[in-house]
Each structure stands twice: as C-alpha cells, then as structure tokens.
Short mmCIF file of C-alpha atoms in Angstrom, two decimals:
data_model
loop_
_atom_site.label_atom_id
_atom_site.label_comp_id
_atom_site.label_asym_id
_atom_site.label_seq_id
_atom_site.Cartn_x
_atom_site.Cartn_y
_atom_site.Cartn_z
CA MET S 1 -16.30 -1.25 2.10
CA LEU S 2 -15.18 1.79 0.09
CA ASN S 3 -15.06 4.90 2.10
CA ALA S 4 -15.23 7.62 -0.63
CA ILE S 5 -18.17 6.06 -2.55
CA LYS S 6 -21.72 6.79 -2.35
CA ALA S 7 -23.41 3.93 -4.01
CA ILE S 8 -27.20 3.92 -4.33
CA GLY S 9 -29.33 0.82 -4.08
CA CYS S 10 -26.81 -1.70 -5.52
CA VAL S 11 -25.57 -3.53 -2.41
CA MET S 12 -26.83 -7.07 -1.58
CA ALA S 13 -26.31 -8.30 1.89
CA LEU S 14 -23.69 -10.86 2.46
CA SER S 15 -22.58 -10.58 -1.10
CA PRO S 16 -19.13 -9.50 -2.44
CA LEU S 17 -20.74 -8.11 -5.62
CA PHE S 18 -22.92 -5.04 -6.26
CA SER S 19 -25.93 -6.03 -8.38
CA CYS S 20 -28.75 -4.32 -9.97
CA ALA S 21 -32.56 -4.60 -10.44
CA ASP S 22 -35.21 -2.40 -11.76
CA ASP S 23 -38.13 -0.66 -10.07
CA ILE S 24 -41.42 -2.46 -9.77
CA GLU S 25 -44.49 -0.47 -10.54
CA ALA S 26 -47.88 -1.78 -11.37
CA GLY S 27 -49.78 -0.77 -14.56
CA ASN S 28 -52.17 -2.39 -16.82
CA PRO S 29 -53.14 -1.14 -20.38
CA GLN S 30 -56.67 0.08 -20.40
CA GLY S 31 -57.21 0.73 -24.23
CA SER S 32 -60.56 0.41 -26.00
CA SER S 33 -61.56 -3.12 -26.99
CA GLN S 34 -63.64 -1.55 -29.87
CA VAL S 35 -60.50 -0.76 -31.92
CA SER S 36 -58.69 -3.26 -34.17
CA VAL S 37 -55.50 -3.23 -36.30
CA SER S 38 -55.34 -0.85 -39.17
CA GLY S 39 -53.94 -3.47 -41.61
CA THR S 40 -51.31 -0.97 -42.99
CA LEU S 41 -48.48 -2.33 -40.69
CA PRO S 42 -46.91 -5.47 -39.43
CA VAL S 43 -48.47 -6.71 -36.23
CA VAL S 44 -46.80 -8.22 -33.31
CA TYR S 45 -49.04 -10.66 -31.34
CA ILE S 46 -48.03 -11.35 -27.71
CA ASP S 47 -49.78 -13.70 -25.32
CA THR S 48 -48.47 -13.93 -21.90
CA LYS S 49 -48.78 -17.29 -19.97
CA ASN S 50 -52.42 -17.63 -18.53
CA LYS S 51 -52.95 -14.12 -19.84
CA GLU S 52 -50.90 -12.72 -16.88
CA PRO S 53 -50.95 -8.97 -16.81
CA ILE S 54 -47.57 -7.05 -17.21
CA VAL S 55 -47.36 -5.07 -13.92
CA SER S 56 -43.66 -4.97 -13.24
CA LYS S 57 -40.57 -3.27 -14.64
CA GLU S 58 -38.34 -5.89 -12.94
CA VAL S 59 -40.07 -9.28 -13.24
CA TYR S 60 -40.35 -10.78 -16.70
CA VAL S 61 -43.62 -12.57 -17.65
CA ASP S 62 -43.31 -15.67 -19.93
CA GLY S 63 -45.18 -15.56 -23.07
CA LEU S 64 -45.26 -16.37 -26.77
CA TYR S 65 -45.17 -14.10 -29.86
CA ARG S 66 -45.42 -14.02 -33.55
CA LEU S 67 -44.94 -11.33 -36.16
CA ASP S 68 -47.49 -11.09 -39.00
CA PRO S 69 -46.25 -8.93 -42.03
CA MET S 70 -49.78 -8.06 -43.09
CA GLY S 71 -48.73 -8.06 -46.59
CA VAL S 72 -46.04 -5.30 -46.08
CA GLU S 73 -43.38 -5.75 -48.73
CA GLY S 74 -39.88 -6.97 -47.49
CA VAL S 75 -41.05 -8.14 -44.01
CA GLU S 76 -40.67 -11.75 -43.19
CA PRO S 77 -43.03 -13.45 -40.79
CA ILE S 78 -41.72 -14.70 -37.49
CA GLY S 79 -43.45 -17.64 -35.88
CA SER S 80 -47.15 -18.33 -36.74
CA LYS S 81 -50.48 -18.66 -35.20
CA THR S 82 -50.02 -22.37 -34.58
CA GLU S 83 -46.30 -22.25 -33.81
CA PRO S 84 -45.64 -18.93 -31.81
CA LEU S 85 -42.16 -18.45 -30.37
CA PRO S 86 -41.12 -17.91 -26.83
CA LEU S 87 -40.37 -14.48 -25.30
CA GLN S 88 -40.38 -12.68 -21.92
CA ILE S 89 -41.82 -9.41 -21.48
CA ARG S 90 -41.87 -6.60 -18.74
CA GLY S 91 -42.45 -2.95 -18.41
CA ARG S 92 -39.85 -0.33 -18.91
CA GLY S 93 -39.41 3.57 -18.58
CA HIS S 94 -39.92 6.06 -15.83
CA SER S 95 -42.55 8.62 -16.55
CA SER S 96 -43.68 6.85 -19.71
CA TRP S 97 -44.54 3.85 -17.48
CA LYS S 98 -46.97 5.98 -15.66
CA GLY S 99 -49.24 6.61 -18.58
CA PRO S 100 -52.15 4.53 -19.57
CA LYS S 101 -50.27 3.27 -22.70
CA LYS S 102 -47.17 1.31 -21.50
CA PRO S 103 -43.85 0.89 -23.05
CA TYR S 104 -42.31 -2.68 -22.79
CA LYS S 105 -38.99 -4.48 -22.79
CA ILE S 106 -39.01 -7.85 -24.55
CA LYS S 107 -36.46 -10.71 -24.55
CA LEU S 108 -36.89 -13.25 -27.17
CA GLY S 109 -36.07 -16.93 -26.60
CA LYS S 110 -33.14 -16.79 -29.15
CA ARG S 111 -31.37 -14.30 -31.06
CA THR S 112 -33.72 -13.16 -33.95
CA ALA S 113 -33.41 -10.73 -36.80
CA LEU S 114 -36.72 -8.61 -36.73
CA MET S 115 -37.85 -6.60 -39.84
CA GLY S 116 -34.40 -6.22 -41.27
CA MET S 117 -32.67 -5.44 -38.08
CA PRO S 118 -29.76 -7.46 -36.98
CA LYS S 119 -30.22 -10.56 -34.63
CA ASN S 120 -30.56 -9.96 -30.98
CA LYS S 121 -32.61 -11.21 -28.09
CA HIS S 122 -33.34 -7.90 -26.66
CA TRP S 123 -35.75 -5.34 -27.92
CA ALA S 124 -38.27 -2.53 -26.73
CA LEU S 125 -41.77 -1.67 -27.71
CA LEU S 126 -41.68 2.16 -27.39
CA LYS S 127 -44.61 4.61 -27.63
CA PRO S 128 -44.18 6.29 -31.00
CA THR S 129 -43.19 9.85 -31.45
CA GLU S 130 -42.13 12.04 -34.35
CA ASN S 131 -39.26 13.08 -32.07
CA THR S 132 -37.84 9.54 -32.08
CA VAL S 133 -38.05 9.39 -35.96
CA ALA S 134 -36.25 12.72 -36.32
CA GLY S 135 -33.72 12.19 -33.50
CA PHE S 136 -32.53 8.72 -34.38
CA HIS S 137 -32.39 9.50 -38.00
CA LEU S 138 -30.38 12.80 -37.32
CA ALA S 139 -27.98 10.90 -35.14
CA LYS S 140 -27.17 8.56 -38.09
CA ILE S 141 -26.78 11.58 -40.34
CA ILE S 142 -24.34 13.17 -37.99
CA ASN S 143 -22.50 9.93 -38.04
CA MET S 144 -22.63 9.02 -34.27
CA ALA S 145 -20.89 5.63 -33.70
CA TRP S 146 -24.12 3.59 -33.41
CA THR S 147 -27.83 4.57 -33.09
CA PRO S 148 -30.73 2.24 -32.51
CA SER S 149 -32.90 1.28 -35.42
CA PHE S 150 -36.57 0.98 -35.06
CA ARG S 151 -39.71 -0.22 -37.16
CA PRO S 152 -43.30 0.90 -36.69
CA VAL S 153 -45.58 -2.11 -35.83
CA GLU S 154 -49.08 -2.58 -34.28
CA VAL S 155 -49.41 -4.67 -31.12
CA VAL S 156 -52.06 -7.05 -30.00
CA LEU S 157 -51.45 -8.16 -26.32
CA ASN S 158 -53.46 -10.95 -24.87
CA ASP S 159 -56.08 -10.52 -27.74
CA ASP S 160 -56.34 -6.80 -27.09
CA TYR S 161 -55.25 -4.06 -29.56
CA ILE S 162 -52.89 -1.83 -27.71
CA GLY S 163 -51.94 0.49 -30.64
CA LEU S 164 -48.96 1.74 -32.57
CA TYR S 165 -45.50 1.15 -31.28
CA PHE S 166 -41.94 1.42 -32.45
CA LEU S 167 -40.14 -1.91 -32.29
CA THR S 168 -36.66 -0.72 -31.28
CA GLU S 169 -33.14 -1.96 -30.74
CA THR S 170 -32.12 -1.50 -27.14
CA ILE S 171 -28.85 -0.07 -26.15
CA ARG S 172 -26.51 -2.90 -25.26
CA ILE S 173 -22.81 -4.00 -25.83
CA ASP S 174 -23.15 -6.37 -28.93
CA GLU S 175 -21.33 -6.72 -32.12
CA ASN S 176 -24.38 -5.27 -33.93
CA ARG S 177 -24.89 -2.45 -31.34
CA VAL S 178 -22.41 -0.89 -29.15
CA ASN S 179 -19.50 -2.79 -30.61
CA ILE S 180 -16.83 -2.73 -27.86
CA TYR S 181 -15.24 -5.24 -25.55
CA GLU S 182 -17.75 -6.39 -22.86
CA GLN S 183 -16.29 -6.37 -19.44
CA GLN S 184 -17.32 -9.12 -17.18
CA ASP S 185 -19.44 -8.94 -14.14
CA GLY S 186 -17.33 -8.98 -10.91
CA GLU S 187 -14.05 -8.47 -12.84
CA THR S 188 -11.01 -7.86 -10.59
CA ASN S 189 -8.14 -7.78 -13.10
CA PRO S 190 -6.99 -4.12 -12.99
CA ILE S 191 -6.10 -4.21 -16.72
CA LEU S 192 -9.53 -5.48 -17.85
CA ILE S 193 -11.46 -3.01 -15.59
CA LYS S 194 -10.34 -0.04 -17.74
CA GLY S 195 -12.58 -0.93 -20.71
CA GLY S 196 -15.94 -2.46 -21.55
CA TRP S 197 -18.07 0.03 -19.96
CA LEU S 198 -21.59 1.29 -20.95
CA VAL S 199 -22.95 3.84 -18.60
CA GLU S 200 -25.72 6.57 -18.26
CA VAL S 201 -25.77 9.89 -16.66
CA ASP S 202 -29.18 9.58 -15.07
CA ASN S 203 -31.77 11.93 -13.66
CA TYR S 204 -33.62 9.38 -11.58
CA LEU S 205 -32.57 7.59 -8.42
CA ASP S 206 -32.39 3.83 -9.42
CA ASP S 207 -30.49 0.75 -8.80
CA CYS S 208 -26.96 0.29 -10.23
CA GLN S 209 -25.84 3.83 -9.61
CA ILE S 210 -23.00 5.74 -8.08
CA THR S 211 -23.50 9.45 -7.14
CA ILE S 212 -20.42 11.70 -6.84
CA PRO S 213 -19.89 15.53 -6.63
CA GLU S 214 -19.68 17.03 -10.11
CA CYS S 215 -18.99 20.56 -8.91
CA ASN S 216 -19.74 22.68 -5.69
CA LYS S 217 -23.49 23.00 -6.95
CA TRP S 218 -24.71 19.51 -7.96
CA ASN S 219 -23.83 15.81 -8.11
CA LEU S 220 -23.37 13.51 -10.93
CA THR S 221 -25.45 10.39 -10.86
CA LEU S 222 -24.16 7.63 -13.08
CA ARG S 223 -26.05 4.29 -13.85
CA TYR S 224 -23.88 1.54 -15.01
CA HIS S 225 -25.53 -0.83 -17.53
CA SER S 226 -22.54 -2.92 -18.46
CA PRO S 227 -21.15 -4.51 -16.40
CA GLU S 228 -24.19 -4.76 -13.99
CA ASN S 229 -22.75 -6.61 -10.97
CA LEU S 230 -19.52 -4.76 -9.85
CA SER S 231 -16.75 -6.06 -7.72
CA ASN S 232 -15.21 -3.67 -5.18
CA PRO S 233 -12.20 -2.92 -7.52
CA GLN S 234 -14.71 -2.19 -10.40
CA LEU S 235 -16.77 0.14 -8.30
CA GLN S 236 -13.61 1.95 -7.02
CA TRP S 237 -12.18 2.38 -10.53
CA LEU S 238 -15.46 3.73 -11.96
CA THR S 239 -15.81 6.22 -9.04
CA ASP S 240 -12.19 7.43 -9.24
CA GLU S 241 -12.44 7.64 -13.04
CA PHE S 242 -15.46 10.01 -13.05
CA LYS S 243 -14.14 12.01 -10.04
CA ASN S 244 -10.91 12.66 -12.38
CA ILE S 245 -13.22 13.51 -15.35
CA ASN S 246 -15.12 15.98 -13.26
CA LYS S 247 -11.95 17.66 -12.01
CA ALA S 248 -10.58 17.85 -15.48
CA ILE S 249 -13.69 19.31 -17.02
CA TYR S 250 -14.03 21.83 -14.29
CA SER S 251 -10.50 23.12 -14.38
CA ALA S 252 -10.13 26.85 -13.93
CA ASP S 253 -7.71 26.82 -16.83
CA LYS S 254 -9.94 26.52 -19.86
CA THR S 255 -6.72 26.25 -22.13
CA SER S 256 -6.02 22.93 -20.40
CA THR S 257 -6.15 19.68 -22.46
CA ASP S 258 -6.37 17.36 -19.45
CA TRP S 259 -10.05 16.59 -20.12
CA GLU S 260 -9.32 15.41 -23.61
CA ARG S 261 -7.25 12.40 -21.93
CA TYR S 262 -10.68 11.08 -20.85
CA ILE S 263 -13.32 12.20 -23.37
CA ASP S 264 -13.48 11.62 -27.12
CA VAL S 265 -13.89 15.33 -28.03
CA LYS S 266 -15.44 14.75 -31.54
CA SER S 267 -18.08 12.31 -30.29
CA MET S 268 -19.10 14.85 -27.70
CA ALA S 269 -19.37 17.44 -30.42
CA ARG S 270 -21.69 15.31 -32.44
CA TYR S 271 -23.76 14.58 -29.38
CA PHE S 272 -24.00 18.32 -28.69
CA ILE S 273 -25.00 19.18 -32.21
CA LEU S 274 -27.85 16.73 -32.15
CA GLN S 275 -29.24 17.96 -28.83
CA GLU S 276 -29.23 21.42 -30.30
CA VAL S 277 -30.82 20.61 -33.60
CA MET S 278 -33.55 18.61 -31.62
CA ASP S 279 -33.67 21.41 -28.92
CA ASN S 280 -33.64 18.53 -26.28
CA PRO S 281 -33.18 19.81 -22.73
CA ASP S 282 -32.59 16.33 -21.44
CA GLY S 283 -29.53 15.84 -23.72
CA PHE S 284 -26.86 16.50 -21.03
CA HIS S 285 -29.41 15.90 -18.25
CA GLY S 286 -30.55 12.23 -18.43
CA SER S 287 -30.50 9.35 -20.76
CA PHE S 288 -26.86 10.57 -21.50
CA TYR S 289 -25.10 7.46 -22.48
CA LEU S 290 -21.20 7.08 -22.57
CA HIS S 291 -19.15 3.98 -23.50
CA LYS S 292 -15.52 3.13 -23.25
CA ASN S 293 -13.67 0.35 -25.07
CA LEU S 294 -10.78 -1.65 -23.77
CA GLY S 295 -7.29 -0.89 -25.10
CA ASP S 296 -4.44 1.73 -24.85
CA ASN S 297 -5.58 5.37 -24.86
CA THR S 298 -9.34 4.59 -25.31
CA LYS S 299 -11.58 7.32 -24.22
CA TRP S 300 -15.20 7.75 -23.25
CA ALA S 301 -17.41 8.40 -26.29
CA ALA S 302 -20.75 10.04 -26.11
CA GLY S 303 -23.77 8.06 -27.03
CA PRO S 304 -25.78 6.14 -28.19
CA VAL S 305 -28.72 8.59 -28.11
CA TRP S 306 -31.92 7.57 -26.42
CA ASP S 307 -35.18 9.24 -25.37
CA LEU S 308 -35.07 12.23 -27.48
CA VAL S 309 -37.56 15.06 -27.29
CA CYS S 310 -38.07 18.40 -29.20
CA TYR S 311 -39.17 21.32 -27.00
CA ASN S 312 -40.44 23.02 -30.09
CA ARG S 313 -39.94 26.74 -29.32
CA ASP S 314 -38.05 29.64 -30.80
CA LYS S 315 -34.35 29.32 -29.81
CA THR S 316 -32.75 32.20 -28.10
CA ASP S 317 -29.69 30.44 -26.72
CA TYR S 318 -28.12 26.99 -26.48
CA THR S 319 -30.64 24.50 -25.33
CA PHE S 320 -28.73 23.77 -21.99
CA ARG S 321 -29.19 27.43 -21.12
CA MET S 322 -32.86 27.82 -21.83
CA LYS S 323 -35.44 27.25 -19.28
CA VAL S 324 -37.93 24.48 -19.30
CA HIS S 325 -41.01 23.59 -17.25
CA TYR S 326 -39.13 21.28 -14.88
CA GLY S 327 -35.93 21.40 -13.05
CA PHE S 328 -32.97 19.98 -14.76
CA THR S 329 -29.23 19.94 -14.38
CA PRO S 330 -27.12 20.24 -17.68
CA HIS S 331 -24.12 18.12 -16.73
CA TRP S 332 -20.67 19.00 -18.06
CA ILE S 333 -21.75 20.97 -21.19
CA GLY S 334 -21.54 24.47 -19.60
CA GLU S 335 -17.89 23.86 -18.91
CA ILE S 336 -16.97 21.94 -21.99
CA ILE S 337 -18.33 24.61 -24.39
CA GLN S 338 -15.61 26.91 -23.01
CA TYR S 339 -12.89 24.71 -24.32
CA ASP S 340 -11.30 25.84 -27.71
CA SER S 341 -10.87 22.05 -28.78
CA PHE S 342 -14.62 21.34 -28.19
CA CYS S 343 -15.73 24.45 -30.17
CA LYS S 344 -13.48 23.65 -33.14
CA ALA S 345 -14.76 19.99 -33.13
CA VAL S 346 -18.38 21.31 -33.29
CA GLN S 347 -17.38 23.64 -36.22
CA SER S 348 -15.57 20.69 -37.99
CA VAL S 349 -18.62 18.19 -37.53
CA TRP S 350 -20.98 21.04 -38.53
CA SER S 351 -19.07 21.56 -41.80
CA GLU S 352 -19.41 17.81 -42.58
CA VAL S 353 -23.19 17.89 -42.38
CA TYR S 354 -24.55 21.40 -43.07
CA PRO S 355 -26.36 22.06 -45.20
CA GLY S 356 -26.36 19.08 -47.56
CA LYS S 357 -26.49 16.03 -45.29
CA LEU S 358 -28.87 17.62 -42.82
CA ASN S 359 -31.40 18.30 -45.48
CA GLU S 360 -31.88 14.60 -45.92
CA ILE S 361 -33.91 14.62 -42.66
CA TYR S 362 -37.02 16.22 -43.99
CA ASP S 363 -37.58 13.42 -46.48
CA ARG S 364 -36.77 10.82 -43.88
CA ILE S 365 -39.41 12.08 -41.59
CA ASP S 366 -42.03 12.06 -44.35
CA ASP S 367 -40.99 8.56 -45.40
CA ILE S 368 -41.52 7.12 -41.95
CA VAL S 369 -44.35 9.28 -40.51
CA LEU S 370 -46.77 9.90 -43.26
CA PRO S 371 -47.56 6.16 -43.89
CA LEU S 372 -48.49 5.79 -40.27
CA SER S 373 -51.62 7.84 -40.85
CA GLU S 374 -54.14 5.05 -40.33
CA ALA S 375 -52.35 3.35 -37.67
CA TRP S 376 -51.86 6.59 -35.64
CA ALA S 377 -55.58 7.37 -36.00
CA LYS S 378 -56.29 3.90 -34.70
CA ASP S 379 -53.92 4.48 -31.72
CA CYS S 380 -55.54 7.78 -31.01
CA ALA S 381 -59.01 6.25 -31.02
CA ASN S 382 -57.94 3.38 -28.84
CA TRP S 383 -56.27 5.64 -26.10
CA ASN S 384 -58.65 8.50 -26.33
CA ASP S 385 -55.99 10.95 -27.60
CA ASP S 386 -56.45 14.05 -29.65
CA PRO S 387 -57.58 12.96 -33.21
CA ASN S 388 -56.05 16.21 -34.56
CA GLN S 389 -52.57 14.93 -33.90
CA THR S 390 -52.48 13.28 -37.24
CA ALA S 391 -49.36 11.86 -38.84
CA ARG S 392 -49.18 14.76 -41.32
CA HIS S 393 -49.46 17.36 -38.52
CA ARG S 394 -46.74 15.55 -36.48
CA ALA S 395 -44.53 15.52 -39.57
CA GLU S 396 -44.90 19.19 -40.38
CA ARG S 397 -44.47 20.19 -36.68
CA ILE S 398 -41.11 18.39 -36.20
CA LYS S 399 -39.80 19.41 -39.58
CA THR S 400 -40.65 23.09 -38.80
CA ALA S 401 -38.91 22.92 -35.42
CA ILE S 402 -35.78 21.29 -36.92
CA ARG S 403 -35.55 23.74 -39.74
CA ARG S 404 -35.76 26.58 -37.23
CA ASN S 405 -33.15 25.02 -34.93
CA ILE S 406 -30.74 24.38 -37.77
CA GLU S 407 -30.88 28.02 -38.91
CA TRP S 408 -30.33 29.32 -35.54
CA PHE S 409 -27.51 27.12 -34.54
CA ASP S 410 -25.69 27.76 -38.00
CA LYS S 411 -25.66 31.44 -36.95
CA HIS S 412 -24.36 30.66 -33.45
CA LEU S 413 -21.65 28.01 -33.69
CA PRO S 414 -19.75 28.13 -30.35
CA VAL S 415 -16.34 30.07 -30.10
CA SER S 416 -14.29 29.71 -27.08
CA GLU S 417 -13.13 32.82 -25.34
CA HIS S 418 -9.97 30.91 -24.46
CA SER S 419 -9.00 29.98 -28.07
CA ALA S 420 -5.47 30.70 -29.16
CA ALA S 421 -6.75 33.70 -31.53
CA SER S 422 -8.59 35.33 -28.69
CA LEU S 423 -5.59 35.10 -26.37
CA VAL S 424 -3.43 37.28 -28.69
CA MET S 425 -3.32 40.77 -27.36
CA THR S 426 -4.83 43.16 -29.88
CA GLN S 427 -2.87 46.38 -29.77
CA GLU S 428 -2.31 49.20 -32.07
CA PRO S 429 0.86 48.78 -34.16
CA LYS S 430 3.73 50.54 -32.42
CA GLU S 431 5.08 53.82 -34.08
CA GLN S 432 8.62 53.84 -35.23
CA ALA S 433 10.79 56.13 -33.07
CA LYS S 434 12.89 58.96 -34.63
CA VAL S 435 15.41 60.30 -32.21
CA PHE S 436 17.19 63.70 -32.01
CA ASN S 437 19.41 65.11 -29.32
CA SER S 438 18.79 68.21 -27.38
CA GLN S 439 20.39 70.36 -30.17
CA GLY S 440 18.10 68.96 -32.71
CA ILE S 441 20.65 66.69 -34.32
CA PHE S 442 19.32 63.44 -35.81
CA ILE S 443 20.55 60.38 -33.83
CA GLY S 444 18.84 57.64 -35.44
CA GLU S 445 15.60 55.64 -36.10
CA TYR S 446 14.34 52.58 -34.09
CA ALA S 447 11.37 50.01 -34.21
CA ASP S 448 9.52 51.81 -31.45
CA GLU S 449 10.12 53.94 -28.51
CA ASP S 450 10.96 51.19 -26.09
CA GLU S 451 13.71 50.06 -28.39
CA ALA S 452 14.96 53.60 -28.56
CA ILE S 453 15.04 54.13 -24.92
CA SER S 454 16.90 50.92 -24.23
CA ASN S 455 19.62 51.80 -26.65
CA LEU S 456 20.28 55.58 -26.07
CA ARG S 457 22.63 57.28 -23.66
CA LYS S 458 21.46 58.86 -20.38
CA GLY S 459 20.29 62.51 -20.66
CA LEU S 460 17.66 64.47 -22.68
CA GLN S 461 16.59 63.10 -25.99
CA ILE S 462 13.81 64.03 -28.37
CA ILE S 463 11.92 61.09 -29.45
CA ASN S 464 9.06 61.71 -32.06
CA GLY S 465 8.99 65.36 -31.02
CA GLN S 466 8.71 64.61 -27.35
CA LYS S 467 11.44 65.48 -24.78
CA ILE S 468 12.32 62.39 -22.74
CA ILE S 469 15.02 62.16 -20.05
CA ILE S 470 16.62 58.81 -20.08
CA LYS S 471 18.06 57.93 -16.61
#
C-alpha cells in the first residue's frame, strides 16, 4: 500500500480498488398534512415502493414519479398519474440533511430533459434559498465554464406535501454539464490518469477522500467525485499532484509562476470574484470544486460552484479574512492573492462584467424569486417557518447585500505587493554632477556623482560644490 498517502475511508478489504459510499443518517420529513400545493408551480409527485421512508444518504429507495406542469406555460408533463416513470431517491447533504425539511438526490430510470434542462439521469431536490438564485445566476454572468441550472417546483412525496424545492442539475462529468473527458474507475494507464478528474476541497470527513498537508498550519482534504473507485496508480498520482500544487502555491517567492503550471488562473479569478460578491465564507473552505480535462498542458479549473451562501454583513475586508460564527479554513486563497498574475486576472474579469453585466442580477433575482410568493408561503406554513420571510423580503435582502458587496469590491480590487511595478525602486532622480578641480577650474559635467567619481583622476575634486577626495 502507498506509504505517503493518508486516505480516509475509501479502502475495501481484499480489494485492489479504493471505492466510495455516502454516509447513512436517518431522517423523515415531518411537515404539516394540512397544507397542499399552491397551484402556481409545476409539481413533482414521488411515490416510493410500499411508501418506504427515505432515511439514508447512501441507499436509494425505488419509486415512481411524474411531473405535472399545473398549467405553467412552456413546461411539458413527464409521466402521468396512470403511467408514472421509475426513479430512485435517497437523502443528500451534510448539515442540511439534519433539518426537518430534507434535500434529496434522485436518479431517473432513463436520461430525461426536465423543464427545459438538458437530458440526464441525475438530479437534486434542494431546499430553496435566494442565495442559490443569486449565486448561480452570478456564476453565469461571470462566465464560469458551467453552472448548474435549477427550476422551482413543489413536491408531493408519498401523498404528503413537502414544500417548495429547486429541482437542480447535479455536478457531474457529462457533455451537458462538466464537459471534459471522463476518466475510468480503476485506470492504470499513466497517460489517461492525468485527466478526467472532478474533485472537491471538502470541509467534512467523508468517503472517497485523501488528506494531505497544505501548509504547516492545516491539511487539505480532497474528495474525488470522478473517478470514484481509484487504483493505486490513480491515488498516487492525485496525491502527488496536489502535494506539488500546494508546494507551488506556498512558494516563498511570490514572483514565481510555478503554480500557474497547475492552475487555470482566470478560472480561479472568476471563482474568487463570485465568492466576494456573494460574501460566501465557504467559497475556499468547502464545496470548492475543481476539474481537469485530459490533454497536453491542461490545468485545474475552479468550479463549478455549489452550496452558495451570503453572509449579509458590511464588508470590511476580503471574505476569506473576515470572521464567521464557525471555524473555517480558507484554502489557498491567502497565498494566491499575493501573486501578480492572479490579481491582474481578477482585474481583467472584473472589467468584463462591471458594471454593465453585473447589473443584470437584480432583475434575474426578481424574475425568479417574486413569482414564488404563494409557494414560499405554503412552504413556511408546512414547516412552521417564519411567515415574515416572504419572497419579496428575500429578494430585497439578497439584492441589498449584493449591491453593497459589489460597491465594496470595486473599490478594493486586489493588487499584489510583488507586481513588477511595485518591485521597481522608487528613488529621487539623481542630480547631474558638475566637477571643478581644487583651483576652481571647470573639469566637466557627468550624469551623476557616481559616474563622475568613476571617471576622474585621484586627488581632490569639487563635485556640485562639495570637496571630495578620490582615492
């Protein structure tokens, strides 16, 4: 077994491959049976086999589903009451799974286009937040390579209304999602091992992870999503790769370009801008995805984005430096922001989107959030949430926060102390040197005192009125 690797929870006894599985944690929705759908959104009806409860984040439960457009223009029905379609469903998430209202991962029986989103088997039902609306649309405005799409729906599970959800594309390697070569599980070909990776810098201990030192203060925990079952050569390559990345990023020489051999600088700049505009402390802490295609000179690109929050406070510094109510580790960014190439990339991307394109976000928030008024009210009633958290209140709150963050960031674009401009010595221009001999006879004029001294004979000379003995 590999000596230099600390792999967490991904070893199967008597197996040559490292494989992964999710946590199992029980949890049943306990909404109010007195609340029914609002009638303003499409409804996803799901019935598990024998009404079996969904209590696991690892084990799928078989079931049937249908999507009723409820008269919403442009939405096509999927399945029907008499002919529902097969799916599997399980729980998902970490802290979100512990709440009374659960998020879910669903796997359809076949690849299906849902509500205008491209065909796929794999989807998520996420608890709705205005942060998701703003963050995902900002990522598209900032032109990240791919960002999940979502559609608001209401969900009825085993004949019980469980509220408003965002039906969301999950992060996967796919021609319609993260469109890169997909490396195979258990690959041993050293050429093919170098690309086709989808990984996540994680803040939870889980399966399918490696943990390596990032610096002398903390570790980097990396979850590999694709491939999932690693051969020893794959695990060795991934570990060595990120050790080299850490070494390059933490170089004492912040004029070095070594880290750029591994990281797509502009994608990291886009990712950084999004986290700052959202004021999302988790941006470089967890749910921090990276992907790498196969091919010569391919680099790790930041993204896609996922699980965005907005801390909704007055910004006094970059988000990764500001305190939050929980302990967190801002991986890499404290070092990367010192490099001139990164700062220039941030400034370049910012000039692409500010102010014009970024101003689009306010209308997009209103377009998505305000029509959810009735459904969000139903959801609050079902889960005994604060009824004052109306759709309009949510929209205004996130717009105010984003506007404030954009204004702050525009005035605080990062500038490296190690930029070429800052390395130029700022000295007063040297005075020309007029030289006379000891009898006061003019000898000549030089560019400066140093040039004069290097060209004059030994003895007493008068340079700019000062007697100087040249030895």
